[in-house]
PDB file of C-alpha atoms and ligand atoms in Angstrom:
ATOM      1  CA  MET J   1       0.076   0.032   0.063  1.00  0.00           C
ATOM      2  CA  LEU J   2       1.269   3.332  -0.963  1.00  0.00           C
ATOM      3  CA  LYS J   3       2.157   5.724   2.413  1.00  0.00           C
ATOM      4  CA  LEU J   4       2.510   9.425   1.564  1.00  0.00           C
ATOM      5  CA  ASN J   5       3.899  12.352   3.547  1.00  0.00           C
ATOM      6  CA  PHE J   6       3.050  15.839   2.914  1.00  0.00           C
ATOM      7  CA  LYS J   7       5.308  17.430   5.332  1.00  0.00           C
ATOM      8  CA  PRO J   8       6.712  19.929   5.025  1.00  0.00           C
ATOM      9  CA  PHE J   9       4.125  20.388   2.371  1.00  0.00           C
ATOM     10  CA  PRO J  10       5.622  20.317  -0.762  1.00  0.00           C
ATOM     11  CA  ILE J  11       6.829  24.109  -2.200  1.00  0.00           C
ATOM     12  CA  LEU J  12       7.000  23.970  -6.308  1.00  0.00           C
ATOM     13  CA  GLU J  13       8.550  26.528  -8.602  1.00  0.00           C
ATOM     14  CA  THR J  14       8.615  27.180 -11.968  1.00  0.00           C
ATOM     15  CA  ASN J  15       9.463  29.891 -14.251  1.00  0.00           C
ATOM     16  CA  ARG J  16       6.576  31.962 -13.499  1.00  0.00           C
ATOM     17  CA  LEU J  17       5.216  30.181 -10.668  1.00  0.00           C
ATOM     18  CA  LEU J  18       4.674  29.953  -6.815  1.00  0.00           C
ATOM     19  CA  LEU J  19       2.739  26.777  -5.957  1.00  0.00           C
ATOM     20  CA  ARG J  20       2.025  26.886  -2.576  1.00  0.00           C
ATOM     21  CA  GLU J  21      -0.431  25.710   0.373  1.00  0.00           C
ATOM     22  CA  VAL J  22      -3.314  27.407   0.635  1.00  0.00           C
ATOM     23  CA  ASN J  23      -4.107  29.050   4.068  1.00  0.00           C
ATOM     24  CA  LYS J  24      -6.892  31.271   5.458  1.00  0.00           C
ATOM     25  CA  LYS J  25      -5.888  34.026   3.729  1.00  0.00           C
ATOM     26  CA  ASP J  26      -6.803  33.273   0.546  1.00  0.00           C
ATOM     27  CA  MET J  27     -10.432  32.779   1.038  1.00  0.00           C
ATOM     28  CA  ASN J  28     -11.403  35.596  -0.871  1.00  0.00           C
ATOM     29  CA  ALA J  29      -9.522  35.009  -3.848  1.00  0.00           C
ATOM     30  CA  LEU J  30     -10.855  31.295  -3.429  1.00  0.00           C
ATOM     31  CA  PHE J  31     -14.274  32.914  -3.535  1.00  0.00           C
ATOM     32  CA  LEU J  32     -13.869  34.631  -6.160  1.00  0.00           C
ATOM     33  CA  LEU J  33     -12.800  32.046  -8.541  1.00  0.00           C
ATOM     34  CA  ARG J  34     -15.168  28.872  -7.056  1.00  0.00           C
ATOM     35  CA  SER J  35     -17.582  31.500  -7.570  1.00  0.00           C
ATOM     36  CA  ASN J  36     -17.136  32.442 -11.154  1.00  0.00           C
ATOM     37  CA  LYS J  37     -18.661  31.723 -14.041  1.00  0.00           C
ATOM     38  CA  GLN J  38     -16.462  31.542 -16.125  1.00  0.00           C
ATOM     39  CA  ALA J  39     -14.264  29.214 -14.658  1.00  0.00           C
ATOM     40  CA  MET J  40     -16.980  26.244 -13.137  1.00  0.00           C
ATOM     41  CA  LYS J  41     -18.168  26.421 -16.411  1.00  0.00           C
ATOM     42  CA  PHE J  42     -16.976  22.908 -17.073  1.00  0.00           C
ATOM     43  CA  ILE J  43     -16.356  21.930 -13.162  1.00  0.00           C
ATOM     44  CA  ASP J  44     -20.268  21.139 -12.263  1.00  0.00           C
ATOM     45  CA  ARG J  45     -20.088  21.866  -9.082  1.00  0.00           C
ATOM     46  CA  PRO J  46     -21.868  24.522  -7.485  1.00  0.00           C
ATOM     47  CA  LEU J  47     -20.659  27.980  -7.953  1.00  0.00           C
ATOM     48  CA  ALA J  48     -19.703  29.419  -4.304  1.00  0.00           C
ATOM     49  CA  THR J  49     -22.765  31.531  -2.839  1.00  0.00           C
ATOM     50  CA  ASN J  50     -20.848  33.227   0.691  1.00  0.00           C
ATOM     51  CA  THR J  51     -17.899  33.062   1.989  1.00  0.00           C
ATOM     52  CA  ASP J  52     -18.764  30.841   4.926  1.00  0.00           C
ATOM     53  CA  GLU J  53     -18.534  27.780   2.431  1.00  0.00           C
ATOM     54  CA  ILE J  54     -14.656  28.511   1.061  1.00  0.00           C
ATOM     55  CA  LYS J  55     -13.712  29.133   4.821  1.00  0.00           C
ATOM     56  CA  ALA J  56     -15.135  25.689   5.466  1.00  0.00           C
ATOM     57  CA  PHE J  57     -13.753  24.256   2.700  1.00  0.00           C
ATOM     58  CA  ILE J  58      -9.780  26.200   2.924  1.00  0.00           C
ATOM     59  CA  LYS J  59     -10.103  24.091   6.560  1.00  0.00           C
ATOM     60  CA  LEU J  60     -11.320  20.636   5.495  1.00  0.00           C
ATOM     61  CA  ILE J  61      -8.296  20.500   2.462  1.00  0.00           C
ATOM     62  CA  ASN J  62      -5.321  21.470   4.979  1.00  0.00           C
ATOM     63  CA  LYS J  63      -7.114  18.917   7.639  1.00  0.00           C
ATOM     64  CA  LYS J  64      -6.992  16.743   4.164  1.00  0.00           C
ATOM     65  CA  THR J  65      -2.896  17.666   3.664  1.00  0.00           C
ATOM     66  CA  LYS J  66      -2.681  17.289   7.564  1.00  0.00           C
ATOM     67  CA  ASP J  67      -3.875  13.395   6.991  1.00  0.00           C
ATOM     68  CA  ASN J  68      -2.257  12.546   4.062  1.00  0.00           C
ATOM     69  CA  GLU J  69      -5.525  12.142   2.842  1.00  0.00           C
ATOM     70  CA  THR J  70      -4.838  15.154  -1.015  1.00  0.00           C
ATOM     71  CA  ILE J  71      -2.905  18.047  -1.559  1.00  0.00           C
ATOM     72  CA  CYS J  72      -3.958  21.563  -3.235  1.00  0.00           C
ATOM     73  CA  TRP J  73      -1.637  23.928  -4.291  1.00  0.00           C
ATOM     74  CA  ALA J  74      -2.644  27.467  -4.843  1.00  0.00           C
ATOM     75  CA  ILE J  75      -1.226  28.956  -7.097  1.00  0.00           C
ATOM     76  CA  THR J  76       0.247  32.200  -7.372  1.00  0.00           C
ATOM     77  CA  LEU J  77       2.936  34.289  -8.984  1.00  0.00           C
ATOM     78  CA  LYS J  78       6.491  34.341  -8.272  1.00  0.00           C
ATOM     79  CA  ASP J  79       6.261  37.720  -7.300  1.00  0.00           C
ATOM     80  CA  LYS J  80       3.202  37.845  -5.861  1.00  0.00           C
ATOM     81  CA  PRO J  81       2.971  34.502  -4.037  1.00  0.00           C
ATOM     82  CA  GLU J  82      -0.015  35.916  -0.913  1.00  0.00           C
ATOM     83  CA  GLU J  83      -2.311  36.105  -4.023  1.00  0.00           C
ATOM     84  CA  LEU J  84      -3.677  32.579  -4.809  1.00  0.00           C
ATOM     85  CA  ILE J  85      -4.575  32.839  -8.706  1.00  0.00           C
ATOM     86  CA  GLY J  86      -5.747  29.149  -9.098  1.00  0.00           C
ATOM     87  CA  THR J  87      -5.162  25.748  -7.734  1.00  0.00           C
ATOM     88  CA  ILE J  88      -4.105  22.260  -8.656  1.00  0.00           C
ATOM     89  CA  SER J  89      -4.112  19.024  -6.747  1.00  0.00           C
ATOM     90  CA  PHE J  90      -4.293  15.666  -6.505  1.00  0.00           C
ATOM     91  CA  HIS J  91      -7.975  15.027  -4.979  1.00  0.00           C
ATOM     92  CA  ARG J  92      -9.039  10.814  -4.938  1.00  0.00           C
ATOM     93  CA  ILE J  93      -6.716   9.216  -3.921  1.00  0.00           C
ATOM     94  CA  GLU J  94      -5.925   5.512  -4.180  1.00  0.00           C
ATOM     95  CA  LEU J  95      -4.034   4.710  -1.955  1.00  0.00           C
ATOM     96  CA  GLN J  96      -3.871   0.770  -2.757  1.00  0.00           C
ATOM     97  CA  ASN J  97      -3.617   1.544  -6.262  1.00  0.00           C
ATOM     98  CA  HIS J  98      -0.604   4.446  -6.417  1.00  0.00           C
ATOM     99  CA  ARG J  99      -3.366   6.299  -8.563  1.00  0.00           C
ATOM    100  CA  ALA J 100      -4.770  10.217  -8.402  1.00  0.00           C
ATOM    101  CA  GLU J 101      -6.822  11.902 -10.202  1.00  0.00           C
ATOM    102  CA  LEU J 102      -5.624  16.161 -10.643  1.00  0.00           C
ATOM    103  CA  GLY J 103      -7.776  18.904 -11.164  1.00  0.00           C
ATOM    104  CA  TYR J 104      -7.198  22.326 -12.085  1.00  0.00           C
ATOM    105  CA  MET J 105      -8.709  26.018 -12.256  1.00  0.00           C
ATOM    106  CA  LEU J 106      -7.379  29.284 -12.809  1.00  0.00           C
ATOM    107  CA  MET J 107      -9.025  32.629 -12.615  1.00  0.00           C
ATOM    108  CA  PRO J 108     -10.048  33.829 -16.637  1.00  0.00           C
ATOM    109  CA  GLU J 109      -7.300  36.855 -16.304  1.00  0.00           C
ATOM    110  CA  TYR J 110      -5.017  34.208 -16.450  1.00  0.00           C
ATOM    111  CA  TRP J 111      -5.775  31.905 -18.666  1.00  0.00           C
ATOM    112  CA  ASN J 112      -3.732  31.340 -22.173  1.00  0.00           C
ATOM    113  CA  LYS J 113      -0.418  32.374 -20.818  1.00  0.00           C
ATOM    114  CA  GLY J 114       0.561  28.886 -20.581  1.00  0.00           C
ATOM    115  CA  LEU J 115       0.028  29.079 -16.482  1.00  0.00           C
ATOM    116  CA  ILE J 116      -0.968  25.283 -16.131  1.00  0.00           C
ATOM    117  CA  THR J 117       0.848  24.411 -19.177  1.00  0.00           C
ATOM    118  CA  GLU J 118       3.868  25.280 -16.753  1.00  0.00           C
ATOM    119  CA  ALA J 119       2.048  23.858 -13.321  1.00  0.00           C
ATOM    120  CA  ILE J 120       0.966  20.741 -14.525  1.00  0.00           C
ATOM    121  CA  PRO J 121       4.842  18.943 -15.304  1.00  0.00           C
ATOM    122  CA  LYS J 122       5.965  20.358 -11.689  1.00  0.00           C
ATOM    123  CA  VAL J 123       2.562  17.924 -10.403  1.00  0.00           C
ATOM    124  CA  ILE J 124       2.613  15.121 -12.591  1.00  0.00           C
ATOM    125  CA  ASP J 125       6.746  14.808 -11.315  1.00  0.00           C
ATOM    126  CA  LEU J 126       5.967  15.292  -7.694  1.00  0.00           C
ATOM    127  CA  GLY J 127       3.250  12.864  -8.340  1.00  0.00           C
ATOM    128  CA  PHE J 128       4.846  10.073 -10.121  1.00  0.00           C
ATOM    129  CA  ASN J 129       8.808  10.479  -7.830  1.00  0.00           C
ATOM    130  CA  LYS J 130       7.974  11.756  -4.867  1.00  0.00           C
ATOM    131  CA  MET J 131       4.851  10.025  -4.216  1.00  0.00           C
ATOM    132  CA  LYS J 132       5.341   7.210  -6.231  1.00  0.00           C
ATOM    133  CA  LEU J 133       1.624   7.169  -7.896  1.00  0.00           C
ATOM    134  CA  HIS J 134       1.768   4.520 -11.031  1.00  0.00           C
ATOM    135  CA  SER J 135      -1.423   6.202 -12.600  1.00  0.00           C
ATOM    136  CA  ILE J 136      -2.720   9.727 -13.171  1.00  0.00           C
ATOM    137  CA  GLU J 137      -6.273  10.371 -13.892  1.00  0.00           C
ATOM    138  CA  ALA J 138      -8.749  13.288 -15.126  1.00  0.00           C
ATOM    139  CA  ASN J 139     -12.078  13.577 -14.474  1.00  0.00           C
ATOM    140  CA  ILE J 140     -13.555  16.170 -17.399  1.00  0.00           C
ATOM    141  CA  ASN J 141     -16.456  17.391 -18.526  1.00  0.00           C
ATOM    142  CA  PRO J 142     -16.433  15.956 -22.546  1.00  0.00           C
ATOM    143  CA  ASN J 143     -17.083  19.849 -23.740  1.00  0.00           C
ATOM    144  CA  ASN J 144     -13.979  20.238 -22.015  1.00  0.00           C
ATOM    145  CA  GLU J 145     -12.117  20.918 -25.211  1.00  0.00           C
ATOM    146  CA  LEU J 146      -9.999  23.237 -23.935  1.00  0.00           C
ATOM    147  CA  SER J 147      -8.814  20.358 -20.750  1.00  0.00           C
ATOM    148  CA  ARG J 148      -8.878  17.732 -22.862  1.00  0.00           C
ATOM    149  CA  LYS J 149      -6.542  19.173 -25.740  1.00  0.00           C
ATOM    150  CA  ILE J 150      -3.751  20.332 -22.681  1.00  0.00           C
ATOM    151  CA  LEU J 151      -4.324  16.914 -21.236  1.00  0.00           C
ATOM    152  CA  GLU J 152      -3.050  15.097 -24.776  1.00  0.00           C
ATOM    153  CA  LYS J 153      -0.361  18.043 -24.398  1.00  0.00           C
ATOM    154  CA  PHE J 154       0.705  16.124 -21.648  1.00  0.00           C
ATOM    155  CA  GLY J 155       0.690  12.834 -23.106  1.00  0.00           C
ATOM    156  CA  PHE J 156      -3.307  11.691 -20.923  1.00  0.00           C
ATOM    157  CA  LYS J 157      -4.740   9.483 -23.389  1.00  0.00           C
ATOM    158  CA  LYS J 158      -9.167   8.908 -23.375  1.00  0.00           C
ATOM    159  CA  GLU J 159      -8.960   5.653 -21.153  1.00  0.00           C
ATOM    160  CA  ALA J 160     -13.609   6.089 -20.243  1.00  0.00           C
ATOM    161  CA  TYR J 161     -16.325   7.597 -21.626  1.00  0.00           C
ATOM    162  CA  PHE J 162     -19.140   7.090 -18.848  1.00  0.00           C
ATOM    163  CA  LYS J 163     -22.774   8.519 -20.509  1.00  0.00           C
ATOM    164  CA  GLU J 164     -25.190  10.253 -17.975  1.00  0.00           C
ATOM    165  CA  ASN J 165     -23.259   8.817 -14.953  1.00  0.00           C
ATOM    166  CA  TYR J 166     -23.488  12.163 -13.097  1.00  0.00           C
ATOM    167  CA  PHE J 167     -25.962  14.362 -11.713  1.00  0.00           C
ATOM    168  CA  PHE J 168     -26.052  17.706 -11.718  1.00  0.00           C
ATOM    169  CA  ASN J 169     -28.377  20.564 -11.610  1.00  0.00           C
ATOM    170  CA  GLY J 170     -31.049  18.453 -12.005  1.00  0.00           C
ATOM    171  CA  LYS J 171     -29.499  16.932 -15.028  1.00  0.00           C
ATOM    172  CA  PHE J 172     -27.171  13.120 -16.029  1.00  0.00           C
ATOM    173  CA  LEU J 173     -23.914  14.530 -17.751  1.00  0.00           C
ATOM    174  CA  ASP J 174     -21.623  12.342 -19.124  1.00  0.00           C
ATOM    175  CA  THR J 175     -18.043  12.460 -17.729  1.00  0.00           C
ATOM    176  CA  GLU J 176     -14.998  11.389 -20.060  1.00  0.00           C
ATOM    177  CA  ILE J 177     -11.295  10.048 -18.339  1.00  0.00           C
ATOM    178  CA  LEU J 178      -8.196  10.189 -19.473  1.00  0.00           C
ATOM    179  CA  SER J 179      -5.203   9.627 -17.555  1.00  0.00           C
ATOM    180  CA  LEU J 180      -1.299   9.249 -17.569  1.00  0.00           C
ATOM    181  CA  LEU J 181       0.659   5.888 -17.248  1.00  0.00           C
ATOM    182  CA  LYS J 182       3.939   6.186 -15.401  1.00  0.00           C
ATOM    183  CA  SER J 183       5.168   4.538 -17.920  1.00  0.00           C
TER     184      SER J 183
HETATM  185  C1  COA B 201      -7.977  24.589 -18.337  1.00  0.00           C
HETATM  186  C2  COA B 201      -7.474  26.243 -17.146  1.00  0.00           C
HETATM  187  C3  COA B 201      -6.827  25.272 -16.261  1.00  0.00           C
HETATM  188  C4  COA B 201      -6.705  26.098 -19.024  1.00  0.00           C
HETATM  189  O1  COA B 201      -5.307  27.082 -18.252  1.00  0.00           O
HETATM  190  P1  COA B 201      -4.035  28.243 -19.210  1.00  0.00           P
HETATM  191  O2  COA B 201      -3.265  28.414 -18.229  1.00  0.00           O
HETATM  192  O3  COA B 201      -5.099  28.660 -19.509  1.00  0.00           O
HETATM  193  O4  COA B 201      -3.820  27.316 -19.856  1.00  0.00           O
HETATM  194  P2  COA B 201      -2.206  27.906 -21.378  1.00  0.00           P
HETATM  195  O5  COA B 201      -2.679  29.108 -21.625  1.00  0.00           O
HETATM  196  O6  COA B 201      -1.516  26.490 -20.550  1.00  0.00           O
HETATM  197  O7  COA B 201      -2.619  26.930 -22.325  1.00  0.00           O
HETATM  198  C5  COA B 201      -2.907  25.550 -22.483  1.00  0.00           C
HETATM  199  C6  COA B 201      -2.957  25.775 -24.410  1.00  0.00           C
HETATM  200  O8  COA B 201      -4.359  25.560 -24.479  1.00  0.00           O
HETATM  201  C7  COA B 201      -4.775  26.979 -25.355  1.00  0.00           C
HETATM  202  N1  COA B 201      -5.292  28.349 -25.420  1.00  0.00           N
HETATM  203  C8  COA B 201      -5.893  28.622 -23.484  1.00  0.00           C
HETATM  204  N2  COA B 201      -6.889  29.591 -23.189  1.00  0.00           N
HETATM  205  C9  COA B 201      -7.546  28.984 -24.684  1.00  0.00           C
HETATM  206  C10 COA B 201      -8.999  29.765 -25.278  1.00  0.00           C
HETATM  207  N3  COA B 201      -9.702  30.322 -24.981  1.00  0.00           N
HETATM  208  N4  COA B 201      -9.193  29.229 -26.112  1.00  0.00           N
HETATM  209  C11 COA B 201      -8.360  28.423 -27.657  1.00  0.00           C
HETATM  210  N5  COA B 201      -6.997  28.508 -27.602  1.00  0.00           N
HETATM  211  C12 COA B 201      -7.026  28.352 -25.785  1.00  0.00           C
HETATM  212  C13 COA B 201      -3.254  28.171 -25.407  1.00  0.00           C
HETATM  213  O9  COA B 201      -2.514  28.293 -26.473  1.00  0.00           O
HETATM  214  C14 COA B 201      -2.535  26.472 -25.244  1.00  0.00           C
HETATM  215  O10 COA B 201      -1.959  25.547 -25.900  1.00  0.00           O
HETATM  216  P3  COA B 201      -0.679  25.366 -26.843  1.00  0.00           P
HETATM  217  O11 COA B 201       0.233  24.419 -25.855  1.00  0.00           O
HETATM  218  O12 COA B 201      -1.013  24.634 -28.144  1.00  0.00           O
HETATM  219  O13 COA B 201      -0.230  26.582 -27.251  1.00  0.00           O
HETATM  220  C15 COA B 201      -8.157  27.589 -17.425  1.00  0.00           C
HETATM  221  O14 COA B 201      -9.317  27.739 -18.790  1.00  0.00           O
HETATM  222  C16 COA B 201      -9.522  27.072 -16.505  1.00  0.00           C
HETATM  223  O15 COA B 201      -8.948  27.037 -15.314  1.00  0.00           O
HETATM  224  N6  COA B 201     -10.284  26.757 -16.995  1.00  0.00           N
HETATM  225  C17 COA B 201     -11.787  26.419 -15.947  1.00  0.00           C
HETATM  226  C18 COA B 201     -11.584  25.626 -15.165  1.00  0.00           C
HETATM  227  C19 COA B 201     -11.376  24.219 -15.700  1.00  0.00           C
HETATM  228  O16 COA B 201     -11.938  23.696 -17.003  1.00  0.00           O
HETATM  229  N7  COA B 201     -10.880  22.940 -15.319  1.00  0.00           N
HETATM  230  C20 COA B 201     -10.784  21.560 -15.558  1.00  0.00           C
HETATM  231  C21 COA B 201     -11.018  20.872 -15.217  1.00  0.00           C
HETATM  232  S1  COA B 201     -10.681  19.628 -15.686  1.00  0.00           S
END
């Protein structure tokens, strides 16, 4: 069985980015992100409606990181590390299968600057080489063509397509799974 240890929290750096732990001070920025209709369009989760929800969400992800269950980085620009502009995470980690789900999102004003393209390889590298994952999956809304394109750029391959398996907002939605094997 895989054993994880997120202590000390693995801060990651790229050319332009610093990926650090999400903290209480990120509440307003995270609220803006999770209540942004454009950013949430394909996330298929309810839009955040108040900061109390976000406070509870931050508490939960901090606890899950402390318990080595999930890891969520605040995406920040190196010259402004206090300002969260997005998140990237490994959640739903299956220890038995050495597998985790990758998720990411950015505030729309930071889209199309190659920032996620910069963040993903660092996170994948940590996933395979430090966390010792065997495979990484991404679970997308099939209409999220941009996200699929980004994943394919990093070698993720379509692995499954579930028809109407996810009930959200009064509709049964399809789900597409792409995955990347360590090999
Ligand atoms: C998906 C998302 C994270 C992409 O982040 P990003 O930093 O803008 O992506 P990048 O700038 O690294 O772009 C990756 C590629 O998409 C292209 N691209 C980016 N935005 C685009 C747009 N609006 N239209 C067309 N192409 C676009 C880039 O040119 C780049 O292509 P290339 O590698 O061939 O040059 C961002 O759009 C987002 O937060 N979306 C909402 C949340 C979401 O859907 N998350 C995924 C859930 S699985």
